[in-house]
mmCIF file of C-alpha atoms in Angstrom:
data_model
loop_
_atom_site.group_PDB
_atom_site.id
_atom_site.type_symbol
_atom_site.label_atom_id
_atom_site.label_comp_id
_atom_site.label_asym_id
_atom_site.label_seq_id
_atom_site.Cartn_x
_atom_site.Cartn_y
_atom_site.Cartn_z
ATOM 1 C CA MET M 1 110.615 -202.692 -48.772
ATOM 2 C CA ASN M 2 113.687 -201.593 -46.858
ATOM 3 C CA ALA M 3 116.536 -199.528 -48.324
ATOM 4 C CA VAL M 4 118.965 -202.431 -48.746
ATOM 5 C CA ASN M 5 116.383 -204.517 -50.589
ATOM 6 C CA LEU M 6 115.679 -201.543 -52.837
ATOM 7 C CA LEU M 7 119.400 -201.214 -53.610
ATOM 8 C CA LYS M 8 119.610 -204.935 -54.396
ATOM 9 C CA LEU M 9 116.699 -204.602 -56.820
ATOM 10 C CA GLN M 10 118.223 -201.510 -58.425
ATOM 11 C CA PHE M 11 121.611 -203.180 -58.904
ATOM 12 C CA LYS M 12 119.941 -206.248 -60.396
ATOM 13 C CA ASN M 13 118.063 -204.021 -62.833
ATOM 14 C CA ALA M 14 121.119 -201.905 -63.683
ATOM 15 C CA HIS M 15 123.254 -204.971 -64.383
ATOM 16 C CA GLU M 16 120.521 -206.653 -66.430
ATOM 17 C CA THR M 17 119.935 -203.489 -68.471
ATOM 18 C CA LEU M 18 123.653 -203.048 -69.144
ATOM 19 C CA GLU M 19 124.073 -206.676 -70.160
ATOM 20 C CA SER M 20 120.950 -206.756 -72.334
ATOM 21 C CA THR M 21 122.078 -203.517 -74.025
ATOM 22 C CA MET M 22 125.394 -205.249 -74.781
ATOM 23 C CA GLN M 23 123.740 -208.533 -75.817
ATOM 24 C CA ASP M 24 123.753 -207.938 -79.583
ATOM 25 C CA VAL M 25 127.042 -206.025 -79.756
ATOM 26 C CA ALA M 26 129.540 -207.561 -82.173
ATOM 27 C CA PRO M 27 133.288 -206.838 -81.858
ATOM 28 C CA GLU M 28 133.195 -204.500 -84.846
ATOM 29 C CA VAL M 29 130.418 -202.456 -83.192
ATOM 30 C CA ALA M 30 132.255 -202.383 -79.856
ATOM 31 C CA GLY M 31 135.344 -200.967 -81.518
ATOM 32 C CA VAL M 32 133.879 -198.143 -83.633
ATOM 33 C CA ARG M 33 135.785 -194.995 -82.683
ATOM 34 C CA GLU M 34 134.177 -192.333 -84.907
ATOM 35 C CA LEU M 35 131.540 -191.244 -82.399
ATOM 36 C CA GLY M 36 132.572 -187.690 -81.644
ATOM 37 C CA LYS M 37 133.064 -187.291 -77.902
ATOM 38 C CA ALA M 38 131.027 -190.408 -77.048
ATOM 39 C CA LEU M 39 132.961 -193.386 -75.731
ATOM 40 C CA PRO M 40 133.196 -196.382 -78.031
ATOM 41 C CA VAL M 41 130.751 -199.093 -76.960
ATOM 42 C CA GLY M 42 133.467 -201.480 -75.786
ATOM 43 C CA ALA M 43 135.271 -198.786 -73.798
ATOM 44 C CA ALA M 44 132.057 -197.606 -72.117
ATOM 45 C CA TYR M 45 131.209 -201.183 -71.143
ATOM 46 C CA ALA M 46 134.717 -201.794 -69.822
ATOM 47 C CA HIS M 47 134.660 -198.508 -67.923
ATOM 48 C CA ALA M 48 131.338 -199.334 -66.244
ATOM 49 C CA VAL M 49 132.353 -202.802 -65.077
ATOM 50 C CA CYS M 50 135.974 -202.055 -64.161
ATOM 51 C CA SER M 51 134.888 -198.999 -62.162
ATOM 52 C CA GLU M 52 132.408 -201.093 -60.191
ATOM 53 C CA ASP M 53 135.118 -203.647 -59.420
ATOM 54 C CA ILE M 54 137.653 -200.993 -58.410
ATOM 55 C CA LEU M 55 135.282 -198.832 -56.358
ATOM 56 C CA LEU M 56 133.786 -201.766 -54.463
ATOM 57 C CA SER M 57 137.072 -203.566 -53.886
ATOM 58 C CA LYS M 58 139.412 -200.709 -53.097
ATOM 59 C CA PHE M 59 137.165 -198.184 -51.375
ATOM 60 C CA VAL M 60 134.267 -200.103 -49.843
ATOM 61 C CA VAL M 61 135.431 -203.598 -48.854
ATOM 62 C CA HIS M 62 139.210 -202.955 -48.935
ATOM 63 C CA LYS M 63 140.330 -206.037 -50.816
ATOM 64 C CA ASP M 64 142.002 -206.839 -54.122
ATOM 65 C CA THR M 65 140.027 -206.295 -57.302
ATOM 66 C CA ILE M 66 138.676 -209.241 -59.244
ATOM 67 C CA MET M 67 140.710 -207.986 -62.196
ATOM 68 C CA LYS M 68 144.265 -209.235 -61.800
ATOM 69 C CA ASP M 69 145.490 -207.937 -65.149
ATOM 70 C CA ALA M 70 143.882 -206.498 -68.265
ATOM 71 C CA GLY M 71 144.464 -209.512 -70.498
ATOM 72 C CA SER M 72 142.857 -211.947 -68.086
ATOM 73 C CA ILE M 73 139.535 -210.094 -68.335
ATOM 74 C CA GLY M 74 139.633 -209.460 -72.074
ATOM 75 C CA LEU M 75 141.113 -205.968 -72.335
ATOM 76 C CA SER M 76 144.061 -205.087 -74.537
ATOM 77 C CA GLU M 77 145.164 -202.586 -71.875
ATOM 78 C CA ALA M 78 144.101 -201.685 -68.369
ATOM 79 C CA MET M 79 141.836 -198.731 -67.739
ATOM 80 C CA PRO M 80 143.884 -195.888 -66.245
ATOM 81 C CA GLY M 81 143.431 -195.415 -62.534
ATOM 82 C CA PHE M 82 141.337 -192.575 -61.201
ATOM 83 C CA ASP M 83 144.577 -190.750 -60.384
ATOM 84 C CA GLN M 84 145.502 -190.838 -64.104
ATOM 85 C CA TRP M 85 142.188 -189.628 -65.477
ATOM 86 C CA ASP M 86 143.903 -187.471 -68.086
ATOM 87 C CA LYS M 87 144.813 -190.733 -69.881
ATOM 88 C CA HIS M 88 141.255 -192.093 -69.965
ATOM 89 C CA ALA M 89 140.229 -190.540 -73.313
ATOM 90 C CA MET M 90 143.258 -192.038 -75.070
ATOM 91 C CA TRP M 91 142.635 -195.408 -73.420
ATOM 92 C CA ALA M 92 138.995 -195.334 -74.560
ATOM 93 C CA GLN M 93 140.094 -194.774 -78.148
ATOM 94 C CA ASN M 94 142.698 -197.549 -78.056
ATOM 95 C CA VAL M 95 141.333 -200.347 -75.882
ATOM 96 C CA VAL M 96 140.139 -203.503 -77.599
ATOM 97 C CA VAL M 97 137.618 -205.574 -75.662
ATOM 98 C CA ASP M 98 137.272 -209.334 -76.053
ATOM 99 C CA LEU M 99 133.537 -209.261 -75.361
ATOM 100 C CA GLU M 100 133.090 -212.914 -74.431
ATOM 101 C CA LYS M 101 135.978 -212.921 -71.987
ATOM 102 C CA PHE M 102 134.928 -209.560 -70.579
ATOM 103 C CA LYS M 103 131.318 -210.675 -70.058
ATOM 104 C CA ASN M 104 132.597 -213.473 -67.818
ATOM 105 C CA TYR M 105 134.507 -210.907 -65.772
ATOM 106 C CA ALA M 106 131.364 -208.729 -65.581
ATOM 107 C CA LYS M 107 129.433 -211.678 -64.117
ATOM 108 C CA GLU M 108 132.089 -212.039 -61.415
ATOM 109 C CA VAL M 109 131.928 -208.319 -60.613
ATOM 110 C CA TYR M 110 128.135 -208.390 -60.374
ATOM 111 C CA ALA M 111 128.287 -211.463 -58.131
ATOM 112 C CA ALA M 112 130.778 -209.709 -55.843
ATOM 113 C CA THR M 113 128.510 -206.672 -55.628
ATOM 114 C CA ASP M 114 125.483 -208.855 -54.907
ATOM 115 C CA SER M 115 127.411 -210.765 -52.264
ATOM 116 C CA TYR M 116 128.425 -207.518 -50.586
ATOM 117 C CA LEU M 117 124.879 -206.133 -50.704
ATOM 118 C CA ASN M 118 123.671 -209.321 -48.998
ATOM 119 C CA THR M 119 125.833 -208.464 -45.973
ATOM 120 C CA LEU M 120 124.240 -205.049 -45.424
ATOM 121 C CA LYS M 121 121.577 -203.838 -43.031
ATOM 122 C CA ASP M 122 119.789 -200.529 -43.505
ATOM 123 C CA GLU M 123 121.805 -198.881 -40.732
ATOM 124 C CA ASP M 124 125.041 -199.699 -42.620
ATOM 125 C CA LEU M 125 124.025 -197.199 -45.306
ATOM 126 C CA ASP M 126 124.914 -194.383 -42.875
ATOM 127 C CA LEU M 127 128.542 -195.520 -42.554
ATOM 128 C CA GLU M 128 131.103 -192.981 -43.770
ATOM 129 C CA ILE M 129 133.187 -194.255 -46.679
ATOM 130 C CA ASP M 130 136.480 -192.604 -47.632
ATOM 131 C CA MET M 131 136.472 -192.572 -51.438
ATOM 132 C CA GLY M 132 140.004 -191.187 -51.689
ATOM 133 C CA GLN M 133 140.255 -188.258 -54.083
ATOM 134 C CA PHE M 134 136.448 -188.263 -54.478
ATOM 135 C CA GLY M 135 135.834 -187.402 -50.817
ATOM 136 C CA THR M 136 134.014 -189.017 -47.890
ATOM 137 C CA TYR M 137 130.361 -189.978 -48.253
ATOM 138 C CA LYS M 138 127.746 -192.139 -46.598
ATOM 139 C CA LEU M 139 127.641 -195.668 -48.006
ATOM 140 C CA GLY M 140 124.055 -195.222 -49.220
ATOM 141 C CA PHE M 141 125.140 -192.278 -51.377
ATOM 142 C CA VAL M 142 128.178 -194.147 -52.685
ATOM 143 C CA LEU M 143 126.070 -197.122 -53.752
ATOM 144 C CA SER M 144 123.224 -195.107 -55.247
ATOM 145 C CA SER M 145 125.143 -192.282 -56.900
ATOM 146 C CA MET M 146 128.684 -193.454 -57.541
ATOM 147 C CA PHE M 147 127.657 -196.976 -58.520
ATOM 148 C CA LEU M 148 124.069 -197.142 -59.763
ATOM 149 C CA LEU M 149 123.901 -193.801 -61.556
ATOM 150 C CA HIS M 150 127.307 -194.445 -63.088
ATOM 151 C CA ILE M 151 126.149 -197.789 -64.493
ATOM 152 C CA ALA M 152 122.938 -196.198 -65.815
ATOM 153 C CA ASN M 153 124.809 -193.278 -67.393
ATOM 154 C CA LEU M 154 127.257 -195.555 -69.188
ATOM 155 C CA THR M 155 124.456 -197.849 -70.325
ATOM 156 C CA GLY M 156 122.839 -194.776 -71.856
ATOM 157 C CA GLU M 157 126.091 -193.837 -73.572
ATOM 158 C CA ILE M 158 126.361 -197.358 -74.985
ATOM 159 C CA SER M 159 122.777 -197.146 -76.221
ATOM 160 C CA ALA M 160 123.475 -193.802 -77.906
ATOM 161 C CA ALA M 161 126.716 -195.058 -79.474
ATOM 162 C CA LYS M 162 124.842 -198.050 -80.877
ATOM 163 C CA GLY M 163 122.177 -195.688 -82.227
ATOM 164 C CA LEU M 164 124.847 -193.604 -83.970
ATOM 165 C CA GLN M 165 125.820 -196.818 -85.743
ATOM 166 C CA GLY M 166 122.254 -197.404 -86.910
ATOM 167 C CA LEU M 167 121.533 -200.079 -84.322
ATOM 168 C CA LYS M 168 118.879 -200.369 -81.669
ATOM 169 C CA GLY M 169 120.313 -199.030 -78.413
ATOM 170 C CA TYR M 170 118.398 -200.221 -75.400
ATOM 171 C CA PRO M 171 116.814 -203.651 -75.759
ATOM 172 C CA PHE M 172 113.322 -202.435 -74.846
#
């Protein structure tokens, strides 16, 4: 298996695990805020998907994000930009996620990522990518660390937040 095919498989698994972890989440579960420092389930889900859209669109392929405005994707307010990170905690406590609408947006984001991955060759993973305030990294690192690990970490946070509510976290 080559590196690009491995990345494709890992993204497929990460997306499927995130979505299956969210599968049984009701709006009232997504909005529970009394979780200590953990993100509410809905906010963690929104953060994972919106970040993928923003990072891929703005930093990797240099195009507009799929998200045109917060309401169109099912968010009561847009996630603060990476340059306004000090506002993220407040956003996470306030955002309301329309799960059905947001899941449709997530499918579009995953399809865009898959489409991009299908354009890559192994040698492309050595390209230098300017990630703005995050620094410059090789594309392989960006995809594996800034994308895949981020999705996995937030899926874990969602699982834990569900567990704190007495629910089964991961679906397996």
